[in-house]
Short mmCIF file of C-alpha atoms in Angstrom, two decimals:
data_model
loop_
_atom_site.label_atom_id
_atom_site.label_comp_id
_atom_site.label_asym_id
_atom_site.label_seq_id
_atom_site.Cartn_x
_atom_site.Cartn_y
_atom_site.Cartn_z
CA GLN A 1 16.03 0.61 6.79
CA ALA A 2 14.95 3.12 4.18
CA PHE A 3 11.57 3.30 2.56
CA LEU A 4 12.87 3.47 -1.02
CA SER A 5 11.87 2.07 -4.36
CA VAL A 6 11.44 -1.67 -4.87
CA THR A 7 11.67 -3.96 -7.84
CA SER A 8 9.15 -6.68 -8.63
CA ILE A 9 8.83 -9.27 -11.39
CA LEU A 10 5.21 -9.43 -12.53
CA ASN A 11 3.80 -12.38 -14.48
CA VAL A 12 1.00 -11.15 -16.74
CA ALA A 13 0.85 -14.41 -18.71
CA VAL A 14 -2.41 -15.26 -16.98
CA PHE A 15 -4.06 -12.54 -19.10
CA ARG A 16 -2.73 -13.94 -22.39
CA ASP A 17 -6.00 -15.73 -23.31
CA CYS A 18 -8.01 -12.55 -22.77
CA PHE A 19 -5.86 -9.59 -23.71
CA VAL A 20 -3.03 -8.67 -26.07
CA LEU A 21 -0.25 -8.46 -23.46
CA GLU A 22 1.47 -5.55 -25.18
CA ASP A 23 -1.76 -3.56 -24.85
CA LEU A 24 -2.03 -4.51 -21.19
CA VAL A 25 1.51 -3.31 -20.52
CA GLU A 26 0.76 0.03 -22.23
CA GLU A 27 -2.30 0.39 -20.00
CA MET A 28 -0.19 -0.37 -16.94
CA LYS A 29 2.26 2.36 -17.91
CA LYS A 30 -0.60 4.88 -18.24
CA GLN A 31 -2.01 3.83 -14.86
CA SER A 32 1.35 4.02 -13.08
CA PRO A 33 3.55 6.81 -14.51
CA ALA A 34 5.76 6.74 -11.37
CA LEU A 35 6.96 3.20 -12.20
CA SER A 36 9.66 2.08 -14.60
CA PHE A 37 8.90 -0.96 -16.77
CA GLY A 38 11.38 -3.35 -18.30
CA PRO A 39 10.77 -5.21 -21.58
CA LEU A 40 7.96 -7.76 -21.73
CA ARG A 41 9.49 -11.21 -21.92
CA PRO A 42 8.12 -14.02 -24.11
CA ASN A 43 7.02 -15.95 -20.98
CA GLY A 44 4.83 -13.03 -19.88
CA GLN A 45 7.13 -11.67 -17.19
CA ILE A 46 8.04 -8.02 -16.82
CA ALA A 47 10.27 -6.19 -14.33
CA VAL A 48 8.68 -3.17 -12.61
CA GLN A 49 10.55 -0.69 -10.37
CA GLY A 50 9.42 2.32 -8.40
CA PRO A 51 7.97 3.61 -5.12
CA PHE A 52 6.30 1.03 -2.91
CA PRO A 53 2.81 2.68 -2.91
CA ALA A 54 2.76 2.96 -6.69
CA LEU A 55 3.69 -0.72 -7.06
CA ARG A 56 0.91 -1.75 -4.72
CA VAL A 57 -1.59 0.38 -6.65
CA LEU A 58 -0.51 -1.38 -9.86
CA ARG A 59 -1.10 -4.72 -8.16
CA GLU A 60 -4.65 -3.62 -7.24
CA PHE A 61 -5.23 -2.56 -10.84
CA LEU A 62 -4.26 -6.02 -12.10
CA LEU A 63 -6.35 -7.71 -9.42
CA LEU A 64 -9.40 -5.70 -10.54
CA ARG A 65 -8.75 -6.74 -14.13
CA ALA A 66 -8.62 -10.38 -13.10
CA LYS A 67 -11.74 -10.04 -10.94
CA SER A 68 -13.73 -8.48 -13.82
CA LEU A 69 -12.77 -11.40 -16.10
CA SER A 70 -13.76 -13.91 -13.41
CA GLU A 71 -17.18 -12.29 -13.03
CA GLU A 72 -17.77 -12.38 -16.77
CA ASP A 73 -16.76 -16.04 -16.91
CA ARG A 74 -19.34 -16.89 -14.27
CA ARG A 75 -22.08 -14.97 -16.08
CA GLU A 76 -21.30 -16.22 -19.63
CA GLY A 77 -19.85 -19.63 -18.91
CA LYS A 78 -16.15 -20.18 -19.30
CA SER A 79 -15.22 -20.65 -22.95
CA PRO A 80 -11.68 -21.57 -24.01
CA GLN A 81 -12.48 -20.28 -27.51
CA ARG A 82 -13.31 -16.75 -26.37
CA PRO A 83 -11.20 -14.34 -28.51
CA ARG A 84 -8.76 -11.95 -26.98
CA ARG A 85 -10.30 -8.55 -26.47
CA LYS A 86 -8.98 -5.06 -26.53
CA LEU A 87 -8.61 -3.50 -23.12
CA GLN A 88 -11.15 -0.83 -24.07
CA GLU A 89 -13.89 -3.49 -24.19
CA CYS A 90 -13.12 -4.70 -20.70
CA ARG A 91 -12.77 -1.13 -19.42
CA GLY A 92 -16.17 -0.25 -20.78
CA ALA A 93 -17.80 -3.14 -18.91
CA THR A 94 -15.97 -2.22 -15.75
CA GLU A 95 -17.02 1.41 -16.02
CA THR A 96 -20.64 0.34 -16.47
CA ARG A 97 -20.52 -1.65 -13.24
CA SER A 98 -18.80 1.24 -11.47
CA SER A 99 -21.53 3.67 -12.58
CA ALA A 100 -24.16 1.36 -11.12
CA ARG A 101 -22.21 1.22 -7.89
CA ASP A 102 -21.88 5.00 -7.70
CA ALA A 103 -25.65 5.20 -7.27
CA ARG A 104 -25.27 3.36 -3.97
CA GLY A 105 -21.89 4.58 -2.83
CA GLU A 106 -18.26 4.83 -3.88
CA LYS A 107 -15.23 3.06 -2.46
CA HIS A 108 -11.61 4.10 -2.97
CA VAL A 109 -8.60 2.03 -1.94
CA VAL A 110 -5.07 3.17 -0.98
CA VAL A 111 -2.32 0.62 -0.30
CA LEU A 112 0.31 1.76 2.19
CA ASP A 113 3.41 0.46 3.87
CA THR A 114 2.21 -0.64 7.34
CA ASP A 115 4.91 1.33 9.23
CA ILE A 116 4.06 4.50 7.36
CA TYR A 117 0.34 3.85 7.97
CA HIS A 118 1.01 3.63 11.75
CA TYR A 119 3.11 6.76 11.62
CA MET A 120 0.38 8.65 9.79
CA ARG A 121 -2.29 7.42 12.23
CA HIS A 122 -0.18 8.58 15.17
CA PHE A 123 1.13 11.94 13.99
CA PHE A 124 -1.41 12.89 11.29
CA PRO A 125 -4.71 11.47 12.57
CA LYS A 126 -6.79 14.09 10.75
CA THR A 127 -5.64 12.56 7.46
CA PHE A 128 -7.99 9.64 8.29
CA GLN A 129 -10.82 11.82 9.61
CA ALA A 130 -13.20 13.44 7.17
CA SER A 131 -16.93 14.18 7.18
CA GLY A 132 -19.10 12.29 4.72
CA VAL A 133 -16.73 9.32 4.39
CA VAL A 134 -15.87 6.22 6.40
CA ILE A 135 -12.15 5.39 6.46
CA SER A 136 -10.88 1.97 7.63
CA GLY A 137 -7.55 0.23 7.46
CA VAL A 138 -6.72 -3.49 7.35
CA SER A 139 -3.09 -4.53 7.92
CA ASP A 140 -1.60 -7.71 6.48
CA GLY A 141 2.09 -7.89 7.34
CA ASP A 142 4.00 -5.11 5.62
CA ILE A 143 0.91 -3.96 3.69
CA THR A 144 -2.08 -1.97 4.96
CA THR A 145 -5.10 -1.43 2.74
CA VAL A 146 -7.05 1.76 3.49
CA CYS A 147 -10.63 1.90 2.27
CA ILE A 148 -12.50 5.16 1.84
CA GLU A 149 -16.23 4.79 1.44
CA SER A 150 -18.55 7.66 0.67
CA ALA A 151 -22.28 8.18 0.01
CA GLY A 152 -23.52 7.86 -3.55
CA ARG A 153 -24.13 11.58 -4.00
CA LYS A 154 -21.85 13.25 -6.52
CA ALA A 155 -20.45 15.61 -3.92
CA GLY A 156 -19.69 12.71 -1.59
CA ALA A 157 -17.89 10.80 -4.33
CA ALA A 158 -15.73 13.84 -5.17
CA HIS A 159 -14.94 14.28 -1.49
CA GLY A 160 -13.83 10.65 -1.29
CA LEU A 161 -11.37 11.24 -4.12
CA ARG A 162 -9.95 14.30 -2.34
CA VAL A 163 -9.46 12.28 0.86
CA LYS A 164 -7.73 9.54 -1.17
CA LYS A 165 -5.36 12.05 -2.71
CA THR A 166 -4.58 13.59 0.64
CA ILE A 167 -3.64 10.19 2.07
CA GLU A 168 -1.53 9.33 -0.99
CA ASP A 169 0.31 12.67 -0.98
CA CYS A 170 1.10 12.36 2.75
CA SER A 171 2.34 8.77 2.23
CA VAL A 172 4.64 9.79 -0.65
CA GLU A 173 6.11 12.67 1.38
CA LEU A 174 6.78 10.40 4.40
CA HIS A 175 8.33 7.74 2.15
CA GLN A 176 11.04 10.27 1.31
CA ILE A 177 11.96 11.29 4.84
CA LEU A 178 11.23 8.36 7.15
CA ARG A 179 13.59 5.55 8.14
CA LYS A 180 13.14 2.53 10.33
CA GLU A 181 15.48 0.90 12.83
CA ARG A 182 14.79 -2.40 14.57
CA LEU A 183 15.72 -3.13 18.20
CA CYS A 184 15.80 -6.91 18.69
CA PHE A 185 15.46 -8.36 22.14
CA LYS A 186 18.54 -10.14 23.39
CA GLU A 187 16.32 -12.59 25.25
CA PRO A 188 12.61 -13.18 24.47
CA SER A 189 11.67 -12.88 28.15
CA ARG A 190 9.07 -10.72 29.84
CA VAL A 191 11.77 -8.94 31.88
CA GLU A 192 13.76 -8.07 28.73
CA LYS A 193 10.67 -6.71 26.99
CA GLN A 194 9.74 -4.58 30.01
CA ARG A 195 13.27 -3.21 30.22
CA TYR A 196 13.19 -2.09 26.59
CA LYS A 197 9.72 -0.66 27.00
CA ARG A 198 10.81 1.43 30.02
CA LEU A 199 13.85 2.73 28.12
CA CYS A 200 11.77 3.75 25.15
CA GLU A 201 9.14 5.48 27.27
CA ARG A 202 11.85 7.38 29.09
CA LEU A 203 13.36 8.61 25.81
CA LYS A 204 10.15 9.37 23.89
CA PRO A 205 9.58 12.88 25.39
CA HIS A 206 12.98 13.90 23.97
CA PHE A 207 12.06 12.59 20.47
CA PRO A 208 8.53 13.80 19.80
CA LYS A 209 8.58 12.79 16.14
CA VAL A 210 9.71 9.21 16.70
CA LEU A 211 7.19 6.39 16.65
CA VAL A 212 7.88 3.27 18.72
CA ILE A 213 6.08 0.11 17.59
CA PRO A 214 6.47 -2.87 19.95
CA TYR A 215 6.29 -6.50 18.82
CA ASP A 216 6.83 -9.83 20.62
CA THR A 217 10.41 -10.24 19.37
CA HIS A 218 11.52 -6.69 18.68
CA ILE A 219 10.70 -3.00 18.64
CA ASP A 220 10.56 -0.93 15.47
CA VAL A 221 11.54 2.74 15.67
CA VAL A 222 10.26 4.97 12.84
CA GLY A 223 11.32 8.58 12.26
CA ASN A 224 13.83 10.75 10.41
CA SER A 225 17.41 9.49 10.12
CA ALA A 226 18.95 11.74 12.81
CA ASP A 227 16.24 10.99 15.41
CA ILE A 228 16.19 7.24 15.10
CA PHE A 229 20.02 7.06 14.97
CA GLU A 230 20.26 8.89 18.28
CA PHE A 231 17.22 7.20 19.81
CA THR A 232 18.36 3.64 19.11
CA GLY A 233 21.92 4.50 20.07
CA GLN A 234 20.80 5.60 23.53
CA VAL A 235 18.63 2.50 23.99
CA ARG A 236 21.46 0.18 23.05
CA SER A 237 23.98 1.94 25.28
#
């Protein structure tokens, strides 16, 4: 399995009552230059293709837009007659809230593929270790959200951004070189699992750049193409 680009169909029709959708799409393109956008359909759907991390970042951008609207509805009272606004108006309100938050502390978010996150944690642990910031990761299936929180000082906020960029750059590089192979257990028994575990532990010293991730029903092997091809071949034989 290769970590390549993915295609997603986004439905931005939920923003129709608040924004001019064409303006929203233009903003999305500016926010995510690594993605390719198809035409906006009359029903509000649009096809988006590109690297997995960039697509997840776009999703977070849209969620923040929706959250900001929800907060304004609660403060002002939901009004079906509210006119559609330009994105600049919403962005200005969001930036005002962000400035207030910066006084207390700043939080950055990076969305990663879970397998790549595990690989980075294992082989590049210093990527997630930095003074002046607290880095935490929460995995939800194939997605892991990494939060980088720093103190409110200007220097701390800038450092948080540098850490975020380091994580993103490492993730993009690994996306291009890593592959994943899955070893499924023939029988979901304890004996079978132990047999596979012993085989993998015996082979690991010969493949120092391969990550073995055990699960209840299978084992995922992550590494470069040549290593995982040889590794899984020896296990299966």
